[in-house]
mmCIF file of C-alpha atoms in Angstrom:
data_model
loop_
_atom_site.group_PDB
_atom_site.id
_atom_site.type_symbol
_atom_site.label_atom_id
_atom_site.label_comp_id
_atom_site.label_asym_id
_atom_site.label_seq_id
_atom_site.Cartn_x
_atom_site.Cartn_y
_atom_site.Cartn_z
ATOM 1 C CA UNK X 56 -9.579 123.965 -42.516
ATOM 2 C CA UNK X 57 -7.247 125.576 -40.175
ATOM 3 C CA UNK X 58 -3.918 126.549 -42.328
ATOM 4 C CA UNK X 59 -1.080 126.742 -40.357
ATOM 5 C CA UNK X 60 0.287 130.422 -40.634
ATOM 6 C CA UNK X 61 4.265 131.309 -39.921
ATOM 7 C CA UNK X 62 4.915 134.381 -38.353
ATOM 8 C CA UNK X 63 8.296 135.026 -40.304
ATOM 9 C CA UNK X 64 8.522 138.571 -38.662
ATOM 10 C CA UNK X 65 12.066 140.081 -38.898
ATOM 11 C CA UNK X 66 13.277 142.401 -36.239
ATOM 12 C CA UNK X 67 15.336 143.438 -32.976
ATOM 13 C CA UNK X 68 14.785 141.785 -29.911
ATOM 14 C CA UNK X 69 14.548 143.689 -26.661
ATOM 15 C CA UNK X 70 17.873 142.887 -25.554
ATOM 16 C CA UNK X 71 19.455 144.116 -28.767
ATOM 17 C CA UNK X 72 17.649 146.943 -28.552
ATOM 18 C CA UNK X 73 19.008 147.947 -25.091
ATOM 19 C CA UNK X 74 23.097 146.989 -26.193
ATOM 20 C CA UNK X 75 22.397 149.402 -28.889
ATOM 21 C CA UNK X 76 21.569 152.329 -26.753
ATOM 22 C CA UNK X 77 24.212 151.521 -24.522
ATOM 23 C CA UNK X 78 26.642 152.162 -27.383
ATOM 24 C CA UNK X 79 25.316 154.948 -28.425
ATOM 25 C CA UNK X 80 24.938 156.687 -25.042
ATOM 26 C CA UNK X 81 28.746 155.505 -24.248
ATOM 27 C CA UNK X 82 29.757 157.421 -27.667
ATOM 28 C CA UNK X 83 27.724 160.440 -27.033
ATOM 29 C CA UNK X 84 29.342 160.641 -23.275
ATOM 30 C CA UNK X 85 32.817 160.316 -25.248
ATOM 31 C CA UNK X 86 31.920 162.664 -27.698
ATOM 32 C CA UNK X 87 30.169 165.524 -26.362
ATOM 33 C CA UNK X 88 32.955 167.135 -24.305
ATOM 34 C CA UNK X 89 35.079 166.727 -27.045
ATOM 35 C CA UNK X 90 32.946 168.382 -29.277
ATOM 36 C CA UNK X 91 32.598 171.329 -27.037
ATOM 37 C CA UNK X 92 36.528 171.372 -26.486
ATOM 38 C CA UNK X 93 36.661 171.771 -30.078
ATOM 39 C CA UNK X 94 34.098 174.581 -30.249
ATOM 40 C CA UNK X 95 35.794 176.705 -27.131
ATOM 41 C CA UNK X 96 39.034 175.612 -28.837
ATOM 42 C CA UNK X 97 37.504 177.789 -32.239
ATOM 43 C CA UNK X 98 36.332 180.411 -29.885
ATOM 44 C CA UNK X 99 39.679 181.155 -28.032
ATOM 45 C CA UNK X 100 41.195 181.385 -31.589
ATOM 46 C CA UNK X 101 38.575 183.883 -33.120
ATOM 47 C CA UNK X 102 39.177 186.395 -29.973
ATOM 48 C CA UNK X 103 43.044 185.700 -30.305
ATOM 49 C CA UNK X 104 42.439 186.698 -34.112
ATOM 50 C CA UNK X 105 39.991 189.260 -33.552
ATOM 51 C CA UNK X 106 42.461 191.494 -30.973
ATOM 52 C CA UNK X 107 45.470 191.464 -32.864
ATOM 53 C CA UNK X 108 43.691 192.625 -35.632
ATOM 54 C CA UNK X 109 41.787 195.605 -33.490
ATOM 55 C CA UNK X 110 45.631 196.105 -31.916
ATOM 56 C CA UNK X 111 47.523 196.062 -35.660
ATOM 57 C CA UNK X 112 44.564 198.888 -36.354
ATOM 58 C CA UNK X 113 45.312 200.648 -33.329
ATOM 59 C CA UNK X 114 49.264 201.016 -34.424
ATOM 60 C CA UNK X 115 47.915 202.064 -37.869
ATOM 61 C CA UNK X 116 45.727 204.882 -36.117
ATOM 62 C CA UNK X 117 48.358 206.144 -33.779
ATOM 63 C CA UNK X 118 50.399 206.533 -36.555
ATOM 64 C CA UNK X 119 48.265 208.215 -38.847
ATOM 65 C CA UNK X 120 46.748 210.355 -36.395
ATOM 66 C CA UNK X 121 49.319 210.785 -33.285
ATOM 67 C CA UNK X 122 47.664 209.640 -30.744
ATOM 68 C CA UNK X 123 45.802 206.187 -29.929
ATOM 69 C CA UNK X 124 41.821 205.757 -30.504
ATOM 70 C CA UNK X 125 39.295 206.507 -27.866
ATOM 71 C CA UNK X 126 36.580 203.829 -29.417
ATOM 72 C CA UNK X 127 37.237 200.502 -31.346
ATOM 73 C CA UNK X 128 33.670 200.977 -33.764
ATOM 74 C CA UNK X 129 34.310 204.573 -34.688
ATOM 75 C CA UNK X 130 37.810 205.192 -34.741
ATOM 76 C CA UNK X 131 39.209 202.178 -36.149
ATOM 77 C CA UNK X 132 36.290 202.243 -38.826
ATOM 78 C CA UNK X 133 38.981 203.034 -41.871
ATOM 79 C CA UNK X 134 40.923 200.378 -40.863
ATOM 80 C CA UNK X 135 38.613 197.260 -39.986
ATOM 81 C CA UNK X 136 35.904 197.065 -42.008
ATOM 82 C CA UNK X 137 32.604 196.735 -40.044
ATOM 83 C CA UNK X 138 34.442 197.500 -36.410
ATOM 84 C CA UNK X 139 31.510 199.091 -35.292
ATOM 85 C CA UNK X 140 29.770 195.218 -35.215
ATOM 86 C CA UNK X 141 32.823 193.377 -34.414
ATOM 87 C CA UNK X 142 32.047 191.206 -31.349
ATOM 88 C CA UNK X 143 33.255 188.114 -29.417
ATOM 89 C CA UNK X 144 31.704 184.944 -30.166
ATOM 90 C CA UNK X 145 29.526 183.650 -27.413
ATOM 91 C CA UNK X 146 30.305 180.313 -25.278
ATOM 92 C CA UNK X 147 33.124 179.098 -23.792
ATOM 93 C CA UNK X 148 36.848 179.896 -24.546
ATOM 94 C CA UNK X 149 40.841 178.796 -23.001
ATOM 95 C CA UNK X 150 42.524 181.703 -21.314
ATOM 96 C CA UNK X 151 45.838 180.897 -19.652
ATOM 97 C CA UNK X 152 45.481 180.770 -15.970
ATOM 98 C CA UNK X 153 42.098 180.656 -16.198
ATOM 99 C CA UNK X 154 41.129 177.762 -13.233
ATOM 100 C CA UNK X 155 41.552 173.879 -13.408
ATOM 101 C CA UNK X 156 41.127 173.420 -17.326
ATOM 102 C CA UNK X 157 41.395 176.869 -18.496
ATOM 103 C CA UNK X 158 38.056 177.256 -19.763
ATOM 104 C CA UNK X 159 35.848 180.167 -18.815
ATOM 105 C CA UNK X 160 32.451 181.600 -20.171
ATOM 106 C CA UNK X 161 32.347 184.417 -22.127
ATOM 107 C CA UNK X 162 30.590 187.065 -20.537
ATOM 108 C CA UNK X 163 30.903 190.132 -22.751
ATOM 109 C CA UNK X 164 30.494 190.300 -26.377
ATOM 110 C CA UNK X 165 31.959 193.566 -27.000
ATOM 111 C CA UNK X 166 35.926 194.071 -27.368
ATOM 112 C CA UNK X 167 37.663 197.670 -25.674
ATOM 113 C CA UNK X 168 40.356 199.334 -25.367
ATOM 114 C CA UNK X 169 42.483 199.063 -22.097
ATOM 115 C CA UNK X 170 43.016 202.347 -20.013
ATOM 116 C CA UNK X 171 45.695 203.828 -22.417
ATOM 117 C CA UNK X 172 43.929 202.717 -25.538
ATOM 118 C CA UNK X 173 47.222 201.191 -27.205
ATOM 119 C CA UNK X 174 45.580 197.545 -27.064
ATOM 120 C CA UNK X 175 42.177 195.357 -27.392
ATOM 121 C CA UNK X 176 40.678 193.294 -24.666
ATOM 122 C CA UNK X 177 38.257 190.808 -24.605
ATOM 123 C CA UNK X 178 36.971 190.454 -20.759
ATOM 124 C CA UNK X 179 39.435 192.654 -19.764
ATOM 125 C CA UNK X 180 42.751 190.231 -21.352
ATOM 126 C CA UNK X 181 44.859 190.563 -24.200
ATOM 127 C CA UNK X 182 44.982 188.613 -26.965
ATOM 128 C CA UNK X 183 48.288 186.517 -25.189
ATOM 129 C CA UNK X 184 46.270 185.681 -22.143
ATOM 130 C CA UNK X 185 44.404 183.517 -24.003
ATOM 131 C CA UNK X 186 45.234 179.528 -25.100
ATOM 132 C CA UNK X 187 45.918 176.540 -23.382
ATOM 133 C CA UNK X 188 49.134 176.830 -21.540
#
């Protein structure tokens, strides 16, 4: 009458279950911080790029027009195409000096020109204050 039924059920135990999301969250602690090294790593470089670009247009300017620019979106216009939108990228970045690992946030998003307008800064550094060492 009664047939004798086999519950042949593949799966994970509990306990397998758990080792894998130890793994997993070991992994993700490793790789995490590395992953947002790599992204303030990209950062610093883009600002490095972006201000010796703005400061290889501001040599162009002075010499075309004898005297350095007053504004880095309308001035250097002719020489960087769309400087009037240029801006720094928005996280975390390496500037020499800059604490215990060198990383700071980035607080503004716009570059200027320092007091004499003959270079670009991005928080108020030039482009050789930032990097790693």
């Amino acid at each position: 009458m009664f047939k004798y039924i086999k519950n042949n059920q593949n799966g994970f135990t509990l306990l397998e279950l758990m080792i894998v999301i130890a793994i997993v969250s070991i992994l993700s602690l490793i790789a995490i911080p590395k992953f947002n090294d790599a992204i303030a790593q990209a950062n610093t470089a883009r600002i490095q790029s972006d201000l010796q670009t703005i400061d290889t247009a501001i040599v162009m300017y002075q010499a075309q027009n004898g005297k350095y620019p007053s504004n880095i979106g309308t001035d250097l216009n002719s020489f960087i195409t769309g400087a009037d939108t240029l801006k720094a990228p928005k996280g975390f970045c390496f500037v020499k000096n800059g604490g215990t690992d060198g990383k700071v946030k980035i607080e503004n998003t716009a570059y200027e020109l320092n007091a004499d307008g003959d270079h670009a800064l991005c928080q108020g550094k030039m482009a050789n204050e930032f990097g790693t060492t």
